Coordinates of C-alpha atoms and ligand atoms in Angstrom, one line a residue:
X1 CA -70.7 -3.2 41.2
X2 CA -70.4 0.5 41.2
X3 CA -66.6 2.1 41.4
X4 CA -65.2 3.2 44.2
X5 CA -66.1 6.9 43.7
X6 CA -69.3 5.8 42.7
X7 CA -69.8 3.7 46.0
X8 CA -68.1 6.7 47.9
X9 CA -70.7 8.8 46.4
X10 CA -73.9 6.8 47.1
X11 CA -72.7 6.3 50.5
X12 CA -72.5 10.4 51.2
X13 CA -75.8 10.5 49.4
X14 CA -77.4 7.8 51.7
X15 CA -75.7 9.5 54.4
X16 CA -77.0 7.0 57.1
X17 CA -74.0 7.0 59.3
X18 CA -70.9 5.8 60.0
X19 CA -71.8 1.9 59.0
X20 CA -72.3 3.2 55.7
X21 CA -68.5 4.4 55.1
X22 CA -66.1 2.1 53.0
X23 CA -63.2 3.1 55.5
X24 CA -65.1 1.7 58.3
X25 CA -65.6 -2.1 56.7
X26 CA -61.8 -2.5 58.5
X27 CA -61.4 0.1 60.7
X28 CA -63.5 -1.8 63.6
X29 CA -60.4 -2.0 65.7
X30 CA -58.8 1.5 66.0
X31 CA -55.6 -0.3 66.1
X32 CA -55.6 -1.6 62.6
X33 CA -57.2 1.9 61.6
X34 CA -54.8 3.2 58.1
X35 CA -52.5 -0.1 58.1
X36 CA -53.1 -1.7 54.2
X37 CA -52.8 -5.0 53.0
X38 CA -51.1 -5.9 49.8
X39 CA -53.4 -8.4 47.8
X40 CA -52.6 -10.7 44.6
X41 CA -55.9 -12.7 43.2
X42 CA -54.4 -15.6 41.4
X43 CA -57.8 -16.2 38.9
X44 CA -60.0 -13.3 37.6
X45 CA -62.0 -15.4 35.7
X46 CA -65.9 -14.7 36.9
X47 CA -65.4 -15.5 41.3
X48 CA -62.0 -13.9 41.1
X49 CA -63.3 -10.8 39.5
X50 CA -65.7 -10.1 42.2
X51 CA -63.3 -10.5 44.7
X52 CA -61.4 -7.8 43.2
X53 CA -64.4 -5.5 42.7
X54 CA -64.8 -6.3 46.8
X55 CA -61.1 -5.5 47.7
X56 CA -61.1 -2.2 45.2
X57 CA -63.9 -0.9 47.4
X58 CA -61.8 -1.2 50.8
X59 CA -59.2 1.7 51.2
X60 CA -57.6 -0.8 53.4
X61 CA -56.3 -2.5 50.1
X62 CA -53.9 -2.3 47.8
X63 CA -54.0 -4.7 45.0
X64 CA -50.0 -5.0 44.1
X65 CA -50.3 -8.4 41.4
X66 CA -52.7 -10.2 39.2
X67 CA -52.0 -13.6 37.8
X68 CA -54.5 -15.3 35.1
X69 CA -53.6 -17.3 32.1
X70 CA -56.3 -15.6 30.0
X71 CA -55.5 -12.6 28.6
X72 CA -59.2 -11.3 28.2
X73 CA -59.6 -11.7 32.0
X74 CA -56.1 -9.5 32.7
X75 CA -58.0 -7.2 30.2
X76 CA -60.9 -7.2 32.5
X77 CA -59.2 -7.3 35.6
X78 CA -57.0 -4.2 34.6
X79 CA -60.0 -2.2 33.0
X80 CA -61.7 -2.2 36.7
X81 CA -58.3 -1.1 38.5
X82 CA -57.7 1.8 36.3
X83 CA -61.4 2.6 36.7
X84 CA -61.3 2.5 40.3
X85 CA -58.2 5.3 40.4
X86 CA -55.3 2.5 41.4
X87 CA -52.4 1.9 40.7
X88 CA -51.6 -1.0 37.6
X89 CA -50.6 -3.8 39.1
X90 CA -47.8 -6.1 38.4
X91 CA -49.3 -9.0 35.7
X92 CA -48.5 -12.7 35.4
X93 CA -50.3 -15.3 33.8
X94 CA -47.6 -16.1 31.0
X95 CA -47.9 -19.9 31.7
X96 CA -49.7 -22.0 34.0
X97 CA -46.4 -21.8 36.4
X98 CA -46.0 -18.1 36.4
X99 CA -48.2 -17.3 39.7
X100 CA -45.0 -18.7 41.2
X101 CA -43.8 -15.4 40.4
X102 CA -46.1 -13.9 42.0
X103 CA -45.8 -15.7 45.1
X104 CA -42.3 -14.6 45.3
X105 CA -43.0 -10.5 45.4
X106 CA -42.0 -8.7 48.7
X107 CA -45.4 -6.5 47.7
X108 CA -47.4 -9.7 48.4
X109 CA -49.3 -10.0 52.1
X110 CA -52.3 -11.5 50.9
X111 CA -53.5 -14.0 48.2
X112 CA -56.8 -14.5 46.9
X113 CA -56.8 -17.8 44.8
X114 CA -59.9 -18.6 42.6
X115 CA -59.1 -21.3 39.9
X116 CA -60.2 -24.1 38.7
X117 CA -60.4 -26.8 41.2
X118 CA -57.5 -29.1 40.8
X119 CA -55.2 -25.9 41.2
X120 CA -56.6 -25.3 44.5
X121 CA -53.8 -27.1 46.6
X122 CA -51.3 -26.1 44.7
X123 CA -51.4 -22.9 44.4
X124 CA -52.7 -22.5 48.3
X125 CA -49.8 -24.6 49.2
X126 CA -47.1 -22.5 47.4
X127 CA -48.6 -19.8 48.7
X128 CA -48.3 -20.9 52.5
X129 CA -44.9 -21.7 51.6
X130 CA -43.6 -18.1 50.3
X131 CA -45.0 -16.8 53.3
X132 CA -48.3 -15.2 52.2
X133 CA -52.2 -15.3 54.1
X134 CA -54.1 -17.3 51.9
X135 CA -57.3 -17.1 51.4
X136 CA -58.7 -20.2 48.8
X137 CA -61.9 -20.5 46.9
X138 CA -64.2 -23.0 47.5
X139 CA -63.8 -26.5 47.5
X140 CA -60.8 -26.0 48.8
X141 CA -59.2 -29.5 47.6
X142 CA -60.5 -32.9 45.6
X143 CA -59.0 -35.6 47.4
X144 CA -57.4 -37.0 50.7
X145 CA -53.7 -36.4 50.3
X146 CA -54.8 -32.2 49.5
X147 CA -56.8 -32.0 51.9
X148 CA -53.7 -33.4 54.3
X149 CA -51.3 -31.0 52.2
X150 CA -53.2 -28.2 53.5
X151 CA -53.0 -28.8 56.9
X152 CA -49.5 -30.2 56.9
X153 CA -48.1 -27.2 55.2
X154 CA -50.3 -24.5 57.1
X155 CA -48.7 -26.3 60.4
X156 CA -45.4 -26.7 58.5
X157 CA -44.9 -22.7 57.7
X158 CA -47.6 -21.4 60.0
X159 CA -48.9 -19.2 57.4
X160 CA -52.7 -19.0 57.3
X161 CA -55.4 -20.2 54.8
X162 CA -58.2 -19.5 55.1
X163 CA -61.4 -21.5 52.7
X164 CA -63.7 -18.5 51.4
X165 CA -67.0 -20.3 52.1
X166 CA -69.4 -17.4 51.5
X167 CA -72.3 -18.9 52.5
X168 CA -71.1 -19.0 56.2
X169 CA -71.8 -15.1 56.0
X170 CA -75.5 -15.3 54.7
X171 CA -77.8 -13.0 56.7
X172 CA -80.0 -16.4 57.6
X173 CA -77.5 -18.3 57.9
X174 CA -75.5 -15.7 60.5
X175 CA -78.8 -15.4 62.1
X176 CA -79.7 -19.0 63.1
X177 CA -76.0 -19.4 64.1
X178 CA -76.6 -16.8 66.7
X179 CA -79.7 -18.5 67.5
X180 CA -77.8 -21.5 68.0
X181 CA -74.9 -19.9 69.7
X182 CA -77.8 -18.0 72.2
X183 CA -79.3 -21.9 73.0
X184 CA -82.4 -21.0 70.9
X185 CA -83.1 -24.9 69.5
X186 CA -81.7 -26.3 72.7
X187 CA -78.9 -29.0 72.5
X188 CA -78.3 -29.7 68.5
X189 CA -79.1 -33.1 67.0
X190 CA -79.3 -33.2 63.4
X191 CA -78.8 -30.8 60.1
X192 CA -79.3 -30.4 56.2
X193 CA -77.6 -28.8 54.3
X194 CA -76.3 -29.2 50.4
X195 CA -75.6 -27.6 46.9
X196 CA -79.0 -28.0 45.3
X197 CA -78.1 -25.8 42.2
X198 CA -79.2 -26.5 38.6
X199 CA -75.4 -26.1 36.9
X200 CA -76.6 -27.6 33.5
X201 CA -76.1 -24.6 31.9
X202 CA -73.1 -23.6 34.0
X203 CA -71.3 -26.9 33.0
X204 CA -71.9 -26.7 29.2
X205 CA -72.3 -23.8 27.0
X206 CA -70.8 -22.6 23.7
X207 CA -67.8 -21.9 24.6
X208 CA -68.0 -18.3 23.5
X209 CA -70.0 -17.0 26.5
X210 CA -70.3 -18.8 30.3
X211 CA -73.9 -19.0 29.9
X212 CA -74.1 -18.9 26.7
X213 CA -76.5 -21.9 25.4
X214 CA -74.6 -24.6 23.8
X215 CA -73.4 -28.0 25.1
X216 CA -70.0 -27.9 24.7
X217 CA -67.5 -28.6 27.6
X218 CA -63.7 -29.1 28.2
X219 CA -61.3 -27.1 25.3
X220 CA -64.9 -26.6 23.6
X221 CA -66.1 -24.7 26.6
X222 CA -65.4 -21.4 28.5
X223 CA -65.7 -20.0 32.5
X224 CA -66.8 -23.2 34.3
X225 CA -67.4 -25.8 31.2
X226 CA -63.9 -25.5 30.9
X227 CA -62.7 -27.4 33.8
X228 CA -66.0 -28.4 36.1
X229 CA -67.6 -30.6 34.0
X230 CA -64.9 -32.7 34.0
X231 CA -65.6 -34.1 37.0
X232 CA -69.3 -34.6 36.4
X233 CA -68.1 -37.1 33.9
X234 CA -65.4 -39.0 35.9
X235 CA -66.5 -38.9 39.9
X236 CA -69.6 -39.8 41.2
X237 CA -68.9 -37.9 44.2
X238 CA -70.0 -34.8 45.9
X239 CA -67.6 -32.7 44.2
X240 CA -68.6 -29.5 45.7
X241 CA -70.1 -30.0 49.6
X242 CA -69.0 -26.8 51.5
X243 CA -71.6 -24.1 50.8
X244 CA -73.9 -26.7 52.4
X245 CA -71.7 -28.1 55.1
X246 CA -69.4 -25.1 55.7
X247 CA -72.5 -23.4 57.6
X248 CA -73.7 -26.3 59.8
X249 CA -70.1 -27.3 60.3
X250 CA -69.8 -23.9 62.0
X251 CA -73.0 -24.0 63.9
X252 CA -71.7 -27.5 65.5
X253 CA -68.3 -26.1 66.3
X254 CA -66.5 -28.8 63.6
X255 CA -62.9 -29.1 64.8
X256 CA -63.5 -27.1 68.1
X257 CA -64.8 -29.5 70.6
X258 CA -66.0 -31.6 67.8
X259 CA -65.7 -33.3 64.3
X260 CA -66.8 -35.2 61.7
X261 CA -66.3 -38.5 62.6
X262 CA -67.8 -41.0 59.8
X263 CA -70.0 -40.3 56.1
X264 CA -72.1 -43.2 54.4
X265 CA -73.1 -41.5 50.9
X266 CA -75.2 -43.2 48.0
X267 CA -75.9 -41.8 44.2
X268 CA -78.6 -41.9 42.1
X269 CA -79.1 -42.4 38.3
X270 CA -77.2 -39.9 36.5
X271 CA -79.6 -39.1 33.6
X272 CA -79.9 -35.0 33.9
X273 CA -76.3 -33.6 31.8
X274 CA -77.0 -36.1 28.8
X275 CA -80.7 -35.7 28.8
X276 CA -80.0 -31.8 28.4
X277 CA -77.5 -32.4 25.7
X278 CA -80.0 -34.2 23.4
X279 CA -82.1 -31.6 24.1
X280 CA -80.0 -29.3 23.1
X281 CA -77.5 -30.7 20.8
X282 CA -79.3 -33.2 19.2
X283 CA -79.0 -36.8 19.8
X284 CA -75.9 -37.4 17.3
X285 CA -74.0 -34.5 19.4
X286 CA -70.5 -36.5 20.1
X287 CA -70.8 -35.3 23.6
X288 CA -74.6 -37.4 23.9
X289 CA -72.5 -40.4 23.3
X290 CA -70.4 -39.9 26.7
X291 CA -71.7 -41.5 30.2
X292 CA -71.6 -38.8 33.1
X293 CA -70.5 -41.1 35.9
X294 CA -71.8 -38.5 38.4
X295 CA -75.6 -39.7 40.2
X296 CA -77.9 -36.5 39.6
X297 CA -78.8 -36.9 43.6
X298 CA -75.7 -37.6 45.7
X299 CA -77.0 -38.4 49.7
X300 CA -74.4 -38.3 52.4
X301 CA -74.9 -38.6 56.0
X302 CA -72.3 -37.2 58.4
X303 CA -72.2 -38.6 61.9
X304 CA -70.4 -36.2 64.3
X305 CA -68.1 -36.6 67.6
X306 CA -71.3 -35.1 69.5
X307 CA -73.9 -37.0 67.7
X308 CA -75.4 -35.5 65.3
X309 CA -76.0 -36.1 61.9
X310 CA -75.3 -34.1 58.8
X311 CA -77.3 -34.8 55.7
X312 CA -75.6 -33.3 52.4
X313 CA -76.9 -33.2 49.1
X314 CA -75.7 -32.4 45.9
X315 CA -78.2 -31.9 43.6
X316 CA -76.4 -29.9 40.3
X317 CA -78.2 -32.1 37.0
X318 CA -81.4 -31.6 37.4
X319 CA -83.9 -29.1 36.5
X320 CA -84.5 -27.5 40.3
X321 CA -84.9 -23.9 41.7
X322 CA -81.7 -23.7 43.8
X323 CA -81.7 -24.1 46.9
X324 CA -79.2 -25.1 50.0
X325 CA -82.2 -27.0 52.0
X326 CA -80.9 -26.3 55.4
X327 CA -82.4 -27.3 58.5
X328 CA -80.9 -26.9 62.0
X329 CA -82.7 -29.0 64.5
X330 CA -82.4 -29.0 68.0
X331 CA -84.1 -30.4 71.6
X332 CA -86.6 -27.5 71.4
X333 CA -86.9 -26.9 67.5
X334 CA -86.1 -26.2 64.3
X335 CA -85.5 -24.0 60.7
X336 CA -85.9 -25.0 58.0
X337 CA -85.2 -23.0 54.6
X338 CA -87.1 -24.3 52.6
X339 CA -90.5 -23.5 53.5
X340 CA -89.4 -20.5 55.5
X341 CA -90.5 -21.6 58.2
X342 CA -89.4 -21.8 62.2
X343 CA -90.8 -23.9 65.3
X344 CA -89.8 -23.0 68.9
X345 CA -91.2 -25.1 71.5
X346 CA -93.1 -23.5 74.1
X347 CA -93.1 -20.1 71.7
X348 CA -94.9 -21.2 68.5
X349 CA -98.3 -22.5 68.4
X350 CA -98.1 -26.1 69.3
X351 CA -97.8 -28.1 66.4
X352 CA -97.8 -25.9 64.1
X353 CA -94.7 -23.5 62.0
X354 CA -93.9 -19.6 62.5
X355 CA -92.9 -17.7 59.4
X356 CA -89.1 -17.7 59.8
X357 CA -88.8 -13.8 59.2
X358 CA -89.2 -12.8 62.3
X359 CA -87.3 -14.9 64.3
X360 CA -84.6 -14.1 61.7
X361 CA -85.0 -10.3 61.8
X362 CA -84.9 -10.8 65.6
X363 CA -81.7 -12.6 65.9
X364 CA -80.0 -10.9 62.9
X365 CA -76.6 -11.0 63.4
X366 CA -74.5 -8.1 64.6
X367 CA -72.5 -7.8 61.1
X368 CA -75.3 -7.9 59.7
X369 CA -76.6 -5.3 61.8
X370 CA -73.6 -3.4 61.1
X371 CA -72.5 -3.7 57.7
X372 CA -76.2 -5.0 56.1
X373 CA -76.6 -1.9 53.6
X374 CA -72.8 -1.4 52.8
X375 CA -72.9 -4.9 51.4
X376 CA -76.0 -4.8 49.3
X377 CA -74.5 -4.9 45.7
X378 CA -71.3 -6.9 47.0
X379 CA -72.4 -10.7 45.4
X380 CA -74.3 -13.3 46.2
X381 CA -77.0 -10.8 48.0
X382 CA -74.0 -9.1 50.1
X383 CA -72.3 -12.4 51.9
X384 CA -69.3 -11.7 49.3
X385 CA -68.3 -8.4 51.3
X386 CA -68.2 -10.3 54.6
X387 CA -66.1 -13.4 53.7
X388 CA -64.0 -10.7 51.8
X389 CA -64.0 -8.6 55.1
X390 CA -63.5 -11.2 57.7
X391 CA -60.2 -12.4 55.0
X392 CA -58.7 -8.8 55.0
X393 CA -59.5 -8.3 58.8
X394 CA -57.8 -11.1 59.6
X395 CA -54.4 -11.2 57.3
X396 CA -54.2 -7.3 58.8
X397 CA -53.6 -9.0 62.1
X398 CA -52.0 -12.3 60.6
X399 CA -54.8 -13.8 63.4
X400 CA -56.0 -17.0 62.5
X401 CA -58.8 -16.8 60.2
X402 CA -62.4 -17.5 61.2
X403 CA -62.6 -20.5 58.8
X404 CA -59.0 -22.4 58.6
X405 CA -56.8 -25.4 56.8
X406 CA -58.4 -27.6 59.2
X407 CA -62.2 -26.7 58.3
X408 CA -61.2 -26.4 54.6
X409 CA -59.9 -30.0 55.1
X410 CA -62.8 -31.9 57.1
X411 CA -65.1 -30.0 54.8
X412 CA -63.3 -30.7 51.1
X413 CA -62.8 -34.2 52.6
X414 CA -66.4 -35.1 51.8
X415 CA -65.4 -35.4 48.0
X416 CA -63.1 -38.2 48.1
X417 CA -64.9 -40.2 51.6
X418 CA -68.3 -40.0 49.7
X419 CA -66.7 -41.4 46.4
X420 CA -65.6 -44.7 48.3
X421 CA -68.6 -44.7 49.9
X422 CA -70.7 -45.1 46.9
X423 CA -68.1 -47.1 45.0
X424 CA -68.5 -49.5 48.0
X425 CA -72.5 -49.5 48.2
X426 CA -72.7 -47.1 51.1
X427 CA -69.8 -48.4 53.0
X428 CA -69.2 -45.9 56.3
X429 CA -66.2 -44.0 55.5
X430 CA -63.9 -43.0 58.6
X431 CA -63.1 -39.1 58.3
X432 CA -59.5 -38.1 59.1
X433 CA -58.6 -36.3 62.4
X434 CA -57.2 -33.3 60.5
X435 CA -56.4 -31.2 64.1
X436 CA -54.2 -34.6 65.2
X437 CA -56.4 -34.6 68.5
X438 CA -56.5 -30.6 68.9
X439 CA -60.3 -30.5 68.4
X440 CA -60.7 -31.7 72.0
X441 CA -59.1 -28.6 73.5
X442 CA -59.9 -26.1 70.7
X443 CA -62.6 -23.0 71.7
X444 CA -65.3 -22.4 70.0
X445 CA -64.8 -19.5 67.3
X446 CA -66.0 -16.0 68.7
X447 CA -68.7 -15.8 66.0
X448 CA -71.3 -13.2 67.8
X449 CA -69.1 -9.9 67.5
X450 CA -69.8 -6.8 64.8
X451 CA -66.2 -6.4 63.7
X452 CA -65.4 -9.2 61.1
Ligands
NAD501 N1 -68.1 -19.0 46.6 C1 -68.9 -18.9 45.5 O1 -70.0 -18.4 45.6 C2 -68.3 -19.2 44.2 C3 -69.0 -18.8 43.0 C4 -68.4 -19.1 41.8 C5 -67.2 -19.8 41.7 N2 -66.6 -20.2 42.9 C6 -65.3 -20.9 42.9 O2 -64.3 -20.0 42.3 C7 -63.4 -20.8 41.6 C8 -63.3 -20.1 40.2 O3 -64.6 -20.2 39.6 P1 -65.0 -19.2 38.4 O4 -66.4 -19.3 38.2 O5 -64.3 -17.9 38.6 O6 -64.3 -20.0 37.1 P2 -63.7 -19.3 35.8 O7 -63.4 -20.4 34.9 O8 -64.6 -18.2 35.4 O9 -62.3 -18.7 36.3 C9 -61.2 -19.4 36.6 C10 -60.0 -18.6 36.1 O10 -58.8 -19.2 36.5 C11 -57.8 -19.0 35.4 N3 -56.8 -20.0 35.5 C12 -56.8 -21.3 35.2 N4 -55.6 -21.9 35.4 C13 -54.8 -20.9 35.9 C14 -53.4 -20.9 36.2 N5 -52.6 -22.0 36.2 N6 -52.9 -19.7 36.6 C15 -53.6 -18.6 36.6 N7 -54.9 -18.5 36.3 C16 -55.5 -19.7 35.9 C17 -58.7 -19.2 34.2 O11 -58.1 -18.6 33.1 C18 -60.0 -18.4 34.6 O12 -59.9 -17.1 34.2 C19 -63.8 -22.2 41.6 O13 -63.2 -22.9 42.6 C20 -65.3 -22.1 41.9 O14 -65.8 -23.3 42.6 C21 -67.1 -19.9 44.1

């Protein structure tokens, strides 16, 4: 990430127009034009700290508090304010408590919480409660009664959460959701989707750098090792579902005149952490001893209220190229990722796949369009400025967000329905009406405009 002057500078050089100016990431709607948002990131471990390199970009920021418990990430986090010309911001992070401090600042509109997983509900919660737009890191909870919490206390205090599923902004990904929204494969059947992401390395290192090699975990570890491993070795579940489902969810208007209605899910073996820690830290290691309860391959199959079907993988243990395997299949065709490929009926060849590229160029979505060169360099090949953008857009307005409590429910609720479900040999596992029957009358979201 270059600083803002830096960014400022490269976007004069370039020089390509007015999509190119940091100002005009918010100022779509003249009305909002100069009115700032006050932002605390609770977690400026590795996400949180490109969130903050995102919001230091936007002069429709301010970034008023900082809470982490490690000092070496304040460090961090304070190095790249100072850098970027802003003001120091108020600092927390004495205890594991102290963001409640936080949460209590006047200076406070906006929170951006990325930490470990099992402080997700809390801290979003407390958050909804002081009064502040929320904007949580994905997933957004690990079991039924959070993913409940969420909604309850979003309804409760009618402050707004919204789950920061970046892949929803992808360039392919917006683009086949504007095929889908413009009736391209016809009336949608079926989709795949997952995390397909070899972690080994992410999940143990040497606890002096995140990708350090090593096969330490837990107190051992640092960045990730520290806390996600933890569930590899206690829940064989799919512990992390909404890059891959987030995306389809959206294309099949989830909680908008439809829902997830039931999930059968099995696991395979679960041979790939400890086979890497022999390899790595011999086989008299202490940690080769322990049994990983999570399957390397966890299957789930979604049925929806409109009859389709959802497969999800998670696929983190194994040695793989990553990939989120979508396909999006409808009465007259599909894409599919991997492969790259596209089939139209009655526009391709019969029988036989396009090349995806230009059915994706031609459908590229109007953000995309828009904002495409302004969020090259933003994470994550530029979807990180756009769920950043379409956060800050939206707690400007205090609108509801684009992707709510309710979606980060039904989506974070595939964790605990797919543990049952393979504790219970692939019982069906009944999802939870999280909108209470609202998902009958609720609109589709507006997703084909070029403001956020
Ligand atoms: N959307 C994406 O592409 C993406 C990518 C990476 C991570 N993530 C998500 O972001 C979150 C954070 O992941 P990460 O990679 O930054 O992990 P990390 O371990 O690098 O950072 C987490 C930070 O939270 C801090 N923390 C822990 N407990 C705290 C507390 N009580 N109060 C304040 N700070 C506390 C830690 O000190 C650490 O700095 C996770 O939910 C992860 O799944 C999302």
């Amino acid at each position: 990430m270059s600083s803002r002057r830096d960014f400022i500078k490269k976007s004069a050089i370039i020089g390509t127009g007015l999509a190119m100016s940091p100002s005009l990431s918010f100022g779509a709607s003249n009305s909002f034009k100069g009115k700032k948002v006050n932002v605390a990131l609770i977690g400026v471990g590795l996400r949180g700290t490109n969130h903050l390199n995102n919001v230091l970009l936007r002069e429709d920021v301010l970034v008023t508090a900082i809470c982490d418990i490690d000092p070496r990430r304040i460090k961090i986090a304070l190095d790249l304010i100072d850098k970027a010309g802003e003001k120091k911001p108020k600092v927390f992070g004495k205890n594991d408590l102290d963001y409640r401090n936080l949460l209590d600042l006047k200076e406070v509109d906006a929170v951006i919480i990325s930490t470990p997983w099992l402080w997700h509900t809390k801290m979003a919660k407390d958050s909804m409660l002081a009064g502040k737009y929320t904007g949580l890191e994905v997933s957004a909870a690990n079991t039924m009664e959070e993913c409940w919490d969420l909604v309850n206390t979003h309804e409760q205090t009618g402050s707004h959460l919204m789950i920061l599923e970046n892949v929803n902004y992808r360039r392919d990904v917006l683009a086949v959701l504007n095929m889908v929204k413009q009736n391209v494969f016809g009336e949608l059947v079926h989709f795949r989707c997952g995390y397909q992401h070899d972690l080994r390395f992410v999940k143990l290192n040497d606890g002096k750098s995140a990708y350090g090699k090593g096969v330490e975990f837990g107190e051992k570890g640092i960045s990730e090792s520290a806390w996600r491993t933890q569930h590899s070795l206690l829940r064989n579940a799919d512990v992390y579902p909404t890059h891959g489902v987030g995306p389809m969810a959206t294309m099949c208007d989830v909680n908008r005149g439809n829902r997830f209605m039931s999930l059968t899910s099995h696991a395979s073996k679960g041979i790939g952490i400890h086979n890497y820690i022999v390899k790595h830290g011999g086989k008299d290691h202490p940690n080769a001893k322990l049994k990983f309860k999570q399957g390397d391959v966890i299957t789930s199959t979604i049925e929806t209220a409109n009859g389709e079907t959802i497969i999800v993988t998670h696929d983190c243990n194994l040695p793989r190229p990553y990939s989120l395997g979508f396909r999006v299949q409808g009465a007259n065709g599909l894409w599919e990722k991997d492969g790259d490929r596209m089939y139209i009926e009655g526009k391709s060849e019969p029988h036989r796949w396009d090349e995806s590229k230009e059915w994706l160029e031609k459908y590229d979505h109007p953000l995309w369009k828009k904002y495409g060169e302004h969020a090259q360099g933003a994470g994550h090949g530029g979807m990180d400025f756009f769920v950043i953008n379409a956060f800050i857009e939206s707690a400007k307005r205090n609108i509801a967000p684009p992707l709510d409590a309710y979606d980060a429910a039904a989506w974070s609720a595939i964790t605990p329905l797919s543990e049952a479900s393979i504790e219970n040999n692939g019982e069906p596992q009944d999802f939870p009406d999280f909108t209470r029957g609202m998902w009958v009358k609720r609109k589709p979201y507006n997703w084909i405009k070029d403001t956020y």
